XYZ file of C-alpha atoms in Angstrom:
736
model
C 0.082 0.043 -0.059
C 1.310 3.685 -0.797
C 1.853 5.733 2.346
C 1.463 9.440 2.596
C 3.064 11.241 6.030
C 0.343 13.781 7.442
C 1.977 15.834 9.385
C 0.413 16.836 13.498
C 1.465 19.900 13.707
C 0.319 23.173 15.987
C -2.804 25.821 16.623
C -5.331 26.058 13.706
C -4.129 23.788 11.196
C -3.570 21.099 13.928
C -7.586 21.651 14.589
C -8.477 21.525 11.004
C -6.469 18.038 10.855
C -9.370 16.696 13.136
C -11.435 17.533 10.846
C -10.225 16.808 7.603
C -7.942 13.773 8.185
C -10.465 11.669 8.017
C -12.252 12.627 5.119
C -9.078 12.316 3.255
C -7.823 8.870 5.007
C -11.250 7.424 3.884
C -10.915 8.500 0.076
C -7.419 7.888 -0.073
C -7.824 4.190 1.228
C -10.311 3.308 -1.876
C -6.876 4.125 -4.005
C -4.548 1.680 -1.693
C -3.350 4.989 -0.112
C -2.644 5.003 3.605
C -2.079 8.263 5.470
C 0.107 8.138 9.003
C 0.250 11.031 11.195
C 3.953 12.193 12.493
C 3.820 14.474 15.748
C 6.035 17.313 14.843
C 4.217 19.867 17.262
C 5.669 22.022 19.704
C 4.619 19.744 22.420
C 5.434 16.563 20.893
C 8.941 17.979 19.878
C 9.701 18.948 24.002
C 8.314 15.512 25.103
C 10.532 13.719 22.701
C 13.641 15.536 24.489
C 13.142 14.199 27.679
C 12.046 10.557 27.907
C 13.748 9.496 30.800
C 11.480 12.013 33.059
C 8.277 10.848 31.580
C 6.090 7.606 32.019
C 5.740 5.346 29.262
C 2.484 6.607 28.256
C 3.782 10.189 28.223
C 6.883 9.405 25.982
C 6.511 10.208 22.317
C 9.105 9.091 19.756
C 11.249 11.781 18.055
C 9.378 12.001 14.950
C 10.901 15.127 13.427
C 14.082 13.357 13.616
C 12.570 10.232 12.049
C 10.882 12.429 9.026
C 14.291 13.822 8.773
C 15.286 10.337 8.124
C 12.615 9.549 5.755
C 13.340 12.760 3.762
C 16.500 11.283 2.760
C 14.592 8.063 1.166
C 13.572 7.870 -2.422
C 10.028 6.684 -1.094
C 9.499 9.914 1.379
C 5.795 11.345 0.385
C 5.401 13.971 3.297
C 2.660 16.729 3.695
C 3.636 19.444 5.867
C 1.731 21.886 7.654
C 2.551 24.931 9.657
C 3.693 24.239 12.786
C 4.911 26.762 15.804
C 8.704 28.129 15.027
C 9.039 28.734 18.869
C 9.764 31.686 20.381
C 11.321 31.578 24.169
C 7.884 32.900 25.409
C 6.274 30.317 23.364
C 8.481 27.497 24.607
C 7.715 28.760 28.061
C 4.191 28.812 27.689
C 4.234 25.224 26.173
C 6.322 23.821 28.659
C 4.285 25.459 31.587
C 1.084 23.511 30.181
C 2.849 20.325 29.298
C 3.591 20.456 33.026
C 0.322 21.617 34.330
C -0.821 18.268 32.576
C 1.504 15.894 34.746
C 4.540 15.768 32.347
C 7.546 16.018 34.841
C 9.577 18.813 32.368
C 12.315 20.737 33.845
C 11.760 24.760 33.438
C 13.609 26.084 30.712
C 16.881 27.944 32.415
C 17.426 31.079 31.195
C 21.106 31.189 32.689
C 22.183 27.652 32.574
C 25.032 27.512 34.947
C 25.615 23.684 36.225
C 25.803 20.861 33.194
C 22.647 19.642 34.001
C 21.317 23.144 33.564
C 23.355 23.239 30.086
C 22.257 19.909 28.880
C 18.575 21.014 29.704
C 19.349 24.268 27.410
C 20.684 22.164 25.000
C 17.742 20.204 24.417
C 15.582 22.867 24.648
C 17.496 24.783 22.157
C 17.053 21.938 19.747
C 13.109 22.399 19.765
C 12.666 26.442 19.275
C 12.737 28.598 16.613
C 13.012 27.273 13.498
C 13.577 23.658 14.565
C 11.659 21.661 11.798
C 11.891 22.977 8.515
C 15.229 22.775 7.949
C 15.602 19.194 8.783
C 12.537 17.905 6.460
C 13.497 20.467 3.558
C 16.156 18.117 1.994
C 15.172 19.511 -1.506
C 14.588 23.442 -2.838
C 11.563 25.003 -3.285
C 9.039 25.251 -5.903
C 6.100 27.466 -4.740
C 3.336 29.017 -6.868
C -0.177 30.250 -6.869
C -2.455 27.166 -8.588
C -4.208 28.076 -11.793
C -7.434 27.982 -10.043
C -6.704 30.375 -7.582
C -5.120 32.613 -9.983
C -8.385 32.148 -12.083
C -10.641 32.876 -8.507
C -8.495 36.111 -7.831
C -8.956 37.479 -11.174
C -12.556 37.123 -11.443
C -13.370 37.753 -7.666
C -10.292 40.365 -6.741
C -10.167 40.715 -2.959
C -9.841 44.350 -1.740
C -6.717 46.527 -1.839
C -6.334 49.415 0.386
C -5.523 52.851 -1.501
C -2.086 54.419 -1.540
C -1.429 58.245 -1.595
C 1.864 59.462 -3.623
C 2.147 61.613 -0.072
C 2.019 58.509 2.147
C 4.632 58.888 4.573
C 4.976 55.099 4.961
C 8.682 53.998 4.187
C 11.249 51.616 5.007
C 14.407 52.277 7.294
C 17.248 50.087 7.502
C 20.863 50.355 8.650
C 22.869 50.023 5.465
C 26.161 49.977 7.347
C 27.665 48.197 10.019
C 25.119 44.784 9.718
C 24.844 41.363 8.503
C 24.839 42.924 4.666
C 27.724 44.992 5.043
C 29.762 43.055 7.124
C 29.634 39.374 5.137
C 32.367 37.813 3.999
C 32.482 34.545 2.164
C 34.900 31.712 0.995
C 33.939 28.507 -1.367
C 35.910 25.471 0.185
C 38.359 24.361 -2.240
C 38.236 20.784 -0.385
C 36.365 18.917 2.740
C 37.692 20.359 6.013
C 36.385 20.515 9.360
C 36.399 24.244 10.501
C 36.905 25.818 14.157
C 35.241 29.091 15.346
C 37.006 30.654 17.665
C 37.441 34.345 19.746
C 40.570 35.734 20.259
C 40.145 38.492 23.021
C 42.305 41.837 23.057
C 44.563 40.015 25.515
C 45.273 36.894 23.538
C 43.050 34.374 25.501
C 41.228 32.073 22.324
C 37.454 30.751 23.498
C 36.446 28.173 20.629
C 32.795 28.866 19.697
C 32.370 26.421 18.042
C 34.667 23.160 17.929
C 33.945 21.561 14.812
C 32.152 22.433 11.086
C 32.681 20.012 9.106
C 32.271 21.173 5.246
C 32.543 19.801 2.047
C 34.703 20.608 -0.996
C 32.700 23.129 -2.987
C 30.916 24.689 0.171
C 30.097 28.336 0.661
C 30.958 28.959 4.128
C 29.655 32.892 5.013
C 30.409 34.689 8.461
C 29.101 38.199 9.231
C 27.939 40.211 12.153
C 26.148 43.083 13.581
C 27.342 46.330 15.314
C 25.388 46.562 18.379
C 26.799 49.843 19.393
C 25.814 50.673 15.661
C 22.473 49.211 16.089
C 22.006 51.332 19.260
C 22.052 54.203 17.346
C 20.225 53.310 14.629
C 17.395 52.300 16.422
C 17.614 55.433 18.668
C 17.387 57.634 15.213
C 14.184 55.834 13.939
C 12.444 56.255 17.258
C 12.967 60.316 16.499
C 12.157 60.183 13.118
C 8.719 58.278 13.762
C 8.210 61.209 16.228
C 8.780 63.772 14.290
C 6.894 62.630 11.289
C 3.568 61.509 13.156
C 4.024 58.191 11.872
C 3.587 54.439 13.277
C 6.396 53.076 14.692
C 7.072 49.258 14.011
C 9.643 46.689 13.981
C 9.776 43.945 11.548
C 11.655 41.174 12.250
C 12.368 36.984 12.074
C 12.342 36.184 15.611
C 10.893 32.658 15.072
C 13.422 31.682 12.267
C 16.172 33.406 13.119
C 16.191 32.392 16.710
C 19.102 33.966 18.369
C 20.117 36.753 16.292
C 16.717 38.351 16.095
C 15.490 38.124 19.757
C 18.337 40.004 20.593
C 17.726 42.663 18.067
C 14.093 42.815 19.341
C 15.658 43.212 22.636
C 17.496 46.278 21.577
C 14.238 47.635 19.853
C 12.393 47.448 23.006
C 15.313 49.408 25.063
C 15.692 51.769 22.231
C 11.813 52.926 22.802
C 12.001 52.741 26.222
C 15.450 53.953 26.802
C 14.297 56.340 30.080
C 12.916 53.045 31.473
C 15.765 50.908 31.325
C 18.203 53.695 32.155
C 16.307 53.998 35.523
C 14.880 50.788 36.115
C 17.113 48.406 34.117
C 19.000 46.532 37.077
C 15.289 46.051 38.804
C 14.111 44.423 35.295
C 17.540 42.160 34.824
C 17.480 41.291 38.610
C 13.899 39.807 38.291
C 14.881 37.828 34.632
C 12.756 40.395 32.818
C 14.487 40.593 29.562
C 13.800 43.026 26.934
C 14.527 40.160 24.232
C 11.232 38.254 25.359
C 9.124 41.569 24.871
C 6.894 44.086 26.748
C 4.360 41.033 27.534
C 6.636 38.878 29.084
C 7.836 42.070 31.193
C 4.358 43.447 31.998
C 3.544 39.805 33.258
C 6.527 39.988 35.777
C 6.177 43.168 37.051
C 3.493 42.018 39.457
C 5.880 40.125 41.309
C 8.353 43.366 42.092
C 7.732 45.483 45.014
C 8.094 48.724 42.806
C 6.234 46.703 39.761
C 3.511 49.253 39.529
C 6.057 52.329 39.467
C 7.827 50.506 36.611
C 4.614 49.878 34.864
C 3.369 53.464 35.574
C 7.106 54.604 33.337
C 6.865 52.418 30.145
C 2.742 53.485 30.214
C 4.258 57.416 30.428
C 6.983 56.328 27.692
C 4.117 54.626 25.329
C 2.277 58.044 25.707
C 5.454 60.395 25.044
C 6.992 58.278 22.567
C 6.032 57.826 18.637
C 2.787 56.268 18.377
C 3.140 52.182 17.821
C 2.237 49.885 15.522
C -0.483 47.321 17.189
C -0.977 43.613 16.873
C -4.158 44.085 18.655
C -5.445 47.773 19.642
C -8.581 46.567 21.711
C -6.210 44.762 23.936
C -3.369 46.984 23.953
C -1.056 44.451 22.162
C 1.919 46.393 20.733
C 4.659 45.592 17.824
C 7.176 45.631 21.020
C 4.733 42.749 23.396
C 6.004 39.621 21.792
C 9.192 38.978 19.856
C 7.111 36.276 17.464
C 3.580 38.067 16.963
C 4.971 40.656 14.138
C 7.297 38.449 11.730
C 8.369 40.171 8.512
C 7.585 38.040 5.496
C 3.663 38.410 6.763
C 3.723 42.022 8.188
C 5.015 43.937 5.282
C 2.594 42.504 2.729
C -0.104 42.705 5.049
C 0.778 46.595 5.710
C 1.601 46.913 1.654
C -1.580 45.231 0.559
C -4.172 47.996 3.107
C -2.025 51.246 1.554
C 0.528 51.111 3.046
C -1.081 51.196 6.815
C -0.780 49.614 10.252
C -3.285 49.811 12.903
C -2.712 52.588 15.854
C -3.162 52.810 19.476
C -6.444 54.513 18.822
C -7.700 51.779 16.630
C -7.284 53.480 13.095
C -4.610 52.940 10.327
C -1.871 55.117 9.625
C 1.297 55.400 8.147
C 4.179 53.390 9.251
C 7.916 53.930 9.601
C 8.766 50.175 9.381
C 12.442 49.510 10.842
C 14.268 46.378 9.008
C 17.371 46.706 11.046
C 19.495 44.533 8.442
C 19.430 45.945 4.689
C 20.431 42.186 3.167
C 16.762 42.589 1.831
C 14.750 45.643 3.293
C 15.299 47.223 -0.053
C 12.639 44.566 -1.695
C 9.875 45.874 0.358
C 11.152 49.693 -0.018
C 10.610 48.942 -3.802
C 7.465 47.838 -3.377
C 6.440 50.928 -0.976
C 7.809 53.020 -3.179
C 6.375 52.096 -6.478
C 2.654 51.817 -4.929
C 3.235 55.239 -4.013
C 3.871 56.348 -7.627
C 1.474 53.939 -9.580
C -1.274 53.092 -6.740
C -2.373 49.741 -5.712
C -1.569 46.641 -7.884
C -4.878 45.398 -8.939
C -5.547 41.452 -8.577
C -8.104 41.410 -11.809
C -5.126 42.071 -13.926
C -1.821 41.355 -12.406
C 1.006 38.862 -13.969
C 2.588 36.155 -10.796
C 5.730 35.721 -9.630
C 6.283 32.395 -8.569
C 9.592 31.232 -6.356
C 12.164 28.566 -6.657
C 14.103 29.104 -3.692
C 17.650 27.713 -2.163
C 16.785 25.794 0.704
C 18.069 22.458 0.865
C 20.165 20.925 3.659
C 19.896 23.997 5.862
C 21.185 26.536 3.304
C 22.154 30.060 4.109
C 20.956 31.965 6.974
C 18.315 29.501 8.141
C 21.135 27.310 9.083
C 22.942 29.628 11.147
C 21.304 29.294 14.598
C 24.369 27.100 16.112
C 26.613 29.352 14.925
C 25.189 32.351 15.704
C 26.852 34.199 19.417
C 26.348 37.219 21.360
C 29.705 38.524 21.306
C 31.105 38.869 25.239
C 33.939 40.808 24.700
C 36.346 42.703 22.091
C 38.843 40.687 20.240
C 38.219 39.180 16.806
C 36.185 36.140 15.950
C 37.890 33.736 13.255
C 36.695 30.895 10.941
C 39.719 28.471 11.161
C 40.628 25.492 8.875
C 42.182 22.223 10.118
C 45.558 23.559 8.866
C 45.213 26.483 11.125
C 44.569 29.023 8.584
C 42.202 31.888 9.244
C 39.131 31.694 6.448
C 37.237 34.865 7.832
C 38.050 37.121 10.430
C 35.703 39.662 12.225
C 36.991 42.454 14.907
C 34.183 42.559 17.230
C 33.013 44.468 20.386
C 30.901 43.706 23.309
C 27.052 42.767 22.648
C 27.828 42.354 18.721
C 25.862 39.480 17.031
C 28.205 37.502 14.870
C 27.016 34.279 12.666
C 28.026 32.170 9.980
C 26.201 29.670 7.801
C 27.081 27.164 4.924
C 25.304 26.264 2.031
C 26.363 23.141 -0.049
C 27.010 22.950 -3.295
C 24.886 20.051 -4.115
C 21.871 22.077 -3.142
C 23.288 25.307 -5.310
C 23.578 23.103 -8.485
C 19.909 21.414 -7.364
C 18.529 24.893 -6.977
C 20.167 26.165 -10.534
C 18.919 22.928 -12.219
C 15.098 23.605 -10.784
C 15.120 26.923 -11.671
C 15.710 25.994 -15.292
C 13.203 23.357 -15.241
C 10.510 25.426 -14.141
C 11.508 28.147 -16.739
C 11.013 25.982 -19.267
C 8.125 24.162 -18.360
C 6.186 27.455 -17.388
C 7.693 29.632 -20.230
C 8.470 32.249 -17.848
C 11.495 33.966 -17.790
C 13.481 33.499 -14.470
C 15.626 36.233 -12.571
C 17.997 35.349 -10.194
C 18.045 37.564 -7.374
C 21.340 38.072 -6.160
C 23.800 41.164 -5.453
C 27.132 40.715 -6.633
C 28.164 43.447 -3.733
C 27.066 40.981 -1.285
C 30.196 38.277 -0.326
C 27.786 35.190 -0.283
C 25.595 35.897 -3.687
C 29.100 36.899 -5.433
C 30.029 32.991 -4.781
C 26.316 31.944 -5.991
C 27.157 34.223 -9.005
C 30.534 32.273 -9.515
C 28.880 28.524 -9.705
C 25.698 29.918 -11.932
C 28.043 30.576 -14.377
C 29.627 27.333 -14.080
C 26.527 25.005 -13.850
C 24.350 26.859 -16.121
C 26.607 25.914 -19.403
C 25.999 22.733 -19.108
C 22.476 22.579 -18.691
C 20.225 23.324 -22.096
C 18.951 27.008 -21.456
C 18.350 27.343 -25.228
C 15.546 30.016 -25.144
C 15.141 30.440 -22.469
C 15.065 34.206 -20.791
C 17.399 33.753 -17.102
C 19.037 36.893 -15.801
C 20.774 38.175 -12.458
C 19.891 41.434 -10.312
C 19.692 42.477 -6.900
C 16.882 42.226 -5.126
C 15.774 45.842 -5.501
C 16.178 45.476 -8.958
C 14.600 42.273 -9.645
C 11.429 43.218 -7.444
C 11.061 46.576 -9.721
C 11.666 44.265 -12.908
C 8.801 42.220 -11.626
C 6.664 44.799 -10.754
C 6.430 46.459 -13.426
C 5.837 42.830 -15.229
C 3.039 42.662 -13.038
C 1.119 45.671 -13.799
C 1.738 44.647 -17.324
C -0.225 41.436 -16.489
C 3.112 39.038 -17.347
C 4.304 36.637 -15.140
C 8.257 36.091 -13.688
C 9.695 33.286 -11.549
C 12.066 34.692 -9.110
C 14.822 32.157 -8.060
C 16.417 33.357 -4.889
C 17.955 32.784 -1.389
C 16.150 30.920 1.417
C 15.337 34.287 3.393
C 14.127 35.997 0.323
C 12.046 32.378 -0.427
C 10.360 32.981 2.774
C 9.795 36.504 2.432
C 8.308 36.656 -1.595
C 6.166 33.894 -1.197
C 4.246 35.861 1.287
C 4.614 38.839 -0.491
C 3.374 38.348 -4.212
C 0.672 35.529 -3.257
C -0.567 38.431 -0.800
C -0.929 40.906 -3.031
C -1.777 38.516 -5.914
C -4.705 36.362 -4.209
C -5.313 37.795 -0.935
C -3.182 35.333 0.944
C 0.212 32.989 0.975
C -1.951 30.091 2.385
C -3.095 29.251 -1.104
C 0.194 28.342 -2.393
C 1.201 25.511 -4.131
C 4.151 24.609 -2.447
C 6.783 21.422 -3.609
C 9.717 20.424 -1.851
C 11.469 18.239 -4.623
C 13.741 16.429 -2.521
C 17.081 15.671 -3.412
C 16.487 11.923 -2.768
C 13.559 11.644 -5.411
C 11.024 11.819 -2.710
C 8.331 14.913 -2.462
C 7.480 17.243 0.521
C 4.269 19.047 0.026
C 3.796 22.494 2.336
C 0.529 23.546 2.720
C 0.757 27.237 3.091
C 1.633 30.076 5.941
C 0.345 29.918 9.545
C 0.962 33.421 10.724
C -2.866 33.727 11.475
C -3.266 30.687 13.202
C -2.900 31.754 16.639
C -6.011 34.101 16.545
C -7.667 31.753 14.771
C -7.563 29.417 17.671
C -8.569 32.417 20.182
C -11.648 32.450 18.000
C -12.357 28.913 18.234
C -12.159 28.863 21.889
C -14.084 31.711 22.222
C -16.653 30.821 19.894
C -16.681 27.731 18.346
C -15.859 28.918 15.271
C -12.827 28.541 13.031
C -11.604 30.648 10.163
C -8.895 28.709 8.999
C -8.571 27.842 5.315
C -7.498 24.579 4.152
C -7.377 25.308 0.685
C -3.371 24.857 1.156
C -3.850 21.253 2.217
C -6.275 20.681 -0.346
C -3.451 21.386 -3.442
C -0.698 19.707 -1.177
C -2.960 16.486 -1.216
C -3.324 16.623 -4.749
C 0.393 16.843 -5.373
C 1.196 14.163 -3.041
C -1.037 12.272 -5.013
C 0.313 13.078 -8.461
C 3.480 12.282 -6.680
C 2.348 8.575 -5.927
C 1.109 7.936 -8.900
C 4.561 9.496 -10.747
C 6.517 7.452 -9.002
C 4.865 4.054 -7.569
C 3.024 3.810 -10.723
C -0.299 3.974 -8.349
C -2.974 5.006 -11.367
C -6.177 5.627 -8.928
C -3.670 7.895 -6.775
C -3.778 10.071 -10.346
C -7.473 9.818 -10.671
C -7.806 11.033 -6.963
C -5.681 13.671 -8.075
C -7.430 14.885 -11.024
C -10.661 14.529 -9.423
C -9.750 16.889 -6.132
C -8.189 19.934 -8.713
C -11.640 19.444 -10.424
C -13.152 19.282 -6.564
C -11.078 22.186 -5.634
C -12.013 24.694 -8.740
C -15.503 24.435 -7.858
C -15.354 24.704 -4.136
C -13.550 28.057 -5.426
C -16.223 28.890 -7.938
C -18.471 28.176 -5.619
C -16.931 30.636 -2.348
C -16.878 27.556 0.133
C -13.816 29.185 1.826
C -14.429 29.434 5.890
C -16.810 32.932 6.083
C -15.635 35.857 8.520
C -18.358 35.743 10.960
C -20.855 33.533 13.110
C -23.328 31.707 10.876
C -21.514 30.694 7.822
C -19.585 28.207 7.074
C -16.236 27.554 8.946
C -13.213 25.335 8.362
C -15.569 22.236 9.482
C -18.054 23.591 6.482
C -15.654 23.736 3.810
C -14.407 20.154 4.055
C -17.532 19.110 4.013
C -17.811 21.041 0.459
C -14.800 19.716 -0.563
C -15.898 16.150 0.655
C -18.854 16.673 -1.450
C -17.178 18.095 -5.010
C -14.620 15.730 -4.085
C -17.080 12.666 -4.264
C -18.871 13.835 -7.348
C -16.061 14.477 -9.304
C -14.819 10.753 -8.552
C -18.392 9.471 -9.247
C -18.385 11.023 -12.392
C -15.049 10.244 -13.807
C -14.606 7.790 -16.444
C -10.864 6.382 -15.927
C -11.905 4.017 -13.147
C -15.158 2.772 -13.600
C -14.638 0.542 -10.138
C -13.788 3.650 -8.227
C -16.491 5.591 -9.723
C -19.121 3.095 -8.448
C -17.224 2.750 -4.898
C -18.043 6.793 -4.790
C -21.657 7.317 -6.650
C -23.634 6.071 -3.583
C -20.941 8.669 -1.065
C -21.763 11.546 -3.466
C -25.692 10.902 -3.908
C -25.930 10.542 0.153
C -23.995 14.202 0.809
C -25.997 15.868 -1.640
C -29.220 14.574 -0.214
C -27.855 15.652 3.097
C -26.117 18.522 2.830
C -28.717 21.213 3.988
C -28.653 19.117 7.261
C -25.004 18.444 7.808
C -24.810 22.431 7.245
C -27.357 22.833 9.672
C -25.253 20.638 12.105
C -21.760 22.332 11.504
C -23.450 25.631 12.048
C -25.723 25.056 15.294
C -22.536 24.781 17.390
C -21.394 28.027 16.811
C -21.362 30.740 19.315
C -20.308 29.098 22.624
C -17.089 28.773 24.178
C -15.522 25.233 23.455
C -12.895 23.288 25.911
C -10.115 21.751 23.692
C -8.431 20.418 26.636
C -5.055 22.343 25.730
C -3.389 25.073 23.448
C -0.020 23.459 22.995
C -1.263 19.652 23.442
C -5.124 19.599 23.438
C -6.690 16.394 24.440
C -7.451 14.415 21.063
C -10.999 13.413 22.279
C -12.127 16.641 23.248
C -10.589 18.692 19.876
C -11.985 15.840 17.900
C -15.633 16.366 18.766
C -15.675 19.879 18.420
C -14.225 19.446 15.071
C -16.114 16.885 13.774
C -20.195 18.263 14.772
C -21.897 16.962 12.391
C -23.417 13.422 13.258
C -24.909 13.053 9.787
C -21.608 13.665 7.960
C -19.353 11.863 10.229
C -21.488 8.563 9.972
C -21.480 8.878 6.000
C -17.601 9.138 6.124
C -16.975 6.676 8.887
C -19.467 4.075 7.429
C -17.468 5.039 4.089
């Protein structure tokens, strides 16, 4: 029997799984396909780290490690739903919930001192941030808006905010003394084992990373951000926002860049509240209240301090006197600086651009915004889009083209593989990357507080990325632009490899070019406005940014993207969209028994997964399922069966019913497999006949709070009961 691994993740995607998985498991079984779940949720990852502390019933396998091993096998077929890339506050909350559920887990050690605490910290560090994606993504990324989604967006264009030429919205970035400007890069002439060390000004050598194995042809980068320059920059931006009367916002990726960006976030908190930290910084530090964790954690901890009310008043006064802060939730007073994982640059910037360059202010109204993106590596992309919208107005979803992406991400490529090689510098000196012969390949002079990082990109991953770009350009007929800046050290190494590998490939008749990110963005925008399509071929971080930016502008959301990772070993990883809105959806589910999560990404991933089985295992029925699912999804979109936005309309569960109905009807009507058609005909008839009853049962439960038994680790029985409330629908699927 063919097998698909369906990942058990977190938040809204997990809730949707309780409803959707029984449907697709029943349908897949008719084609000889088994769906097996694998728990890579934050809670599951935590539990897997401490088996010796747990009972037999509580222990769970290290599913992430198992899936990582599977991803390197040709038979891999994995559907990957969005998971929590945990910030420290999220990690602590998940630990506390599991402890309350009876799991004997240690607290997260803020400043590990003993060997035991260091071991605990190391285990938790394997869980937080981007723990999942680098393990599973053993291939490069192919992301694009499916034809059905583009057709729907053109015939039913989503709302776009108006842009004014007088808009004060802008992007501020350092441009010097940051990761971009300080980067150095080398291509390894032979396999080696490198060492990263810090040489203090007095000659003391501290080994930061003992062994860093590298392969021949591998690109190794290192860079740092100056803490002093960062502080000066942030102070300037706080004052600039105040002077121009715009909202102040900071846009980082504290979930994915789990070491560097929380530190940068903490600098932003201290810059905005400088007077508070000047006066009360020692009190806060003594209580373990760190700016890196955000205002939310600080405010919660103030309740335990004898002068907590006094300090809180000082924070409130700073908020009143400073520039107006962009808000995550104006009604609840949650600011841009409350939680480091709340404002994720790749989700927050496109949303701001889509509504006319605005974010929400503390008064609950939209306002022009100064978007502060400290590192200048990619900030120019957002500035280019903003400036283009000021000059030409909002893009038109009814006429604009599309910008699919081929992204370099295999084998922990580039910045997203830097976590175990990122360090906050303790004292002045030099950080060196040294080979086994004792030669320094890269050196940086650093000061206390500077953030230094290294990363690596394997030659095989780069070569595969170039091949995938050429393949997509040929299959699609679109021009492809490599977004690379020869002035950036790492990009210069990639350009050299492109120059070497492209002549070995069949590129006749293809339109392939290399442009720096700002110029590539402008050319893509010009073509978008003309209704033309352009493939963006990018590195790992820009892959993340652009596969939110362009889909949000084109089709209203990145959750509707088809995201395929052709694994280098021959298998397939099929990703289901972005999970940035997942927390808010769960909050609404708990309060109102209404889940707005749109599973369209799961539908597309499932169809691609079935198609992969058909192609690689010769399962003809899997192809029939895939083709029928594609047609059903087109009907689903045309009939607007995605979740509504308010009570009384169908939510995620209702959308799953309609997908099941249309899919069954397509399978019953198809003529490629008579036996399969006969199997689905009675189900199609029953679902159609019971449509009104099922929809009524699904809507009837809305409006009251529900108990899921947990946020990070819900109770399976309770969650399933909440997500499968229609007895009529359940009976039909379970009997089938």
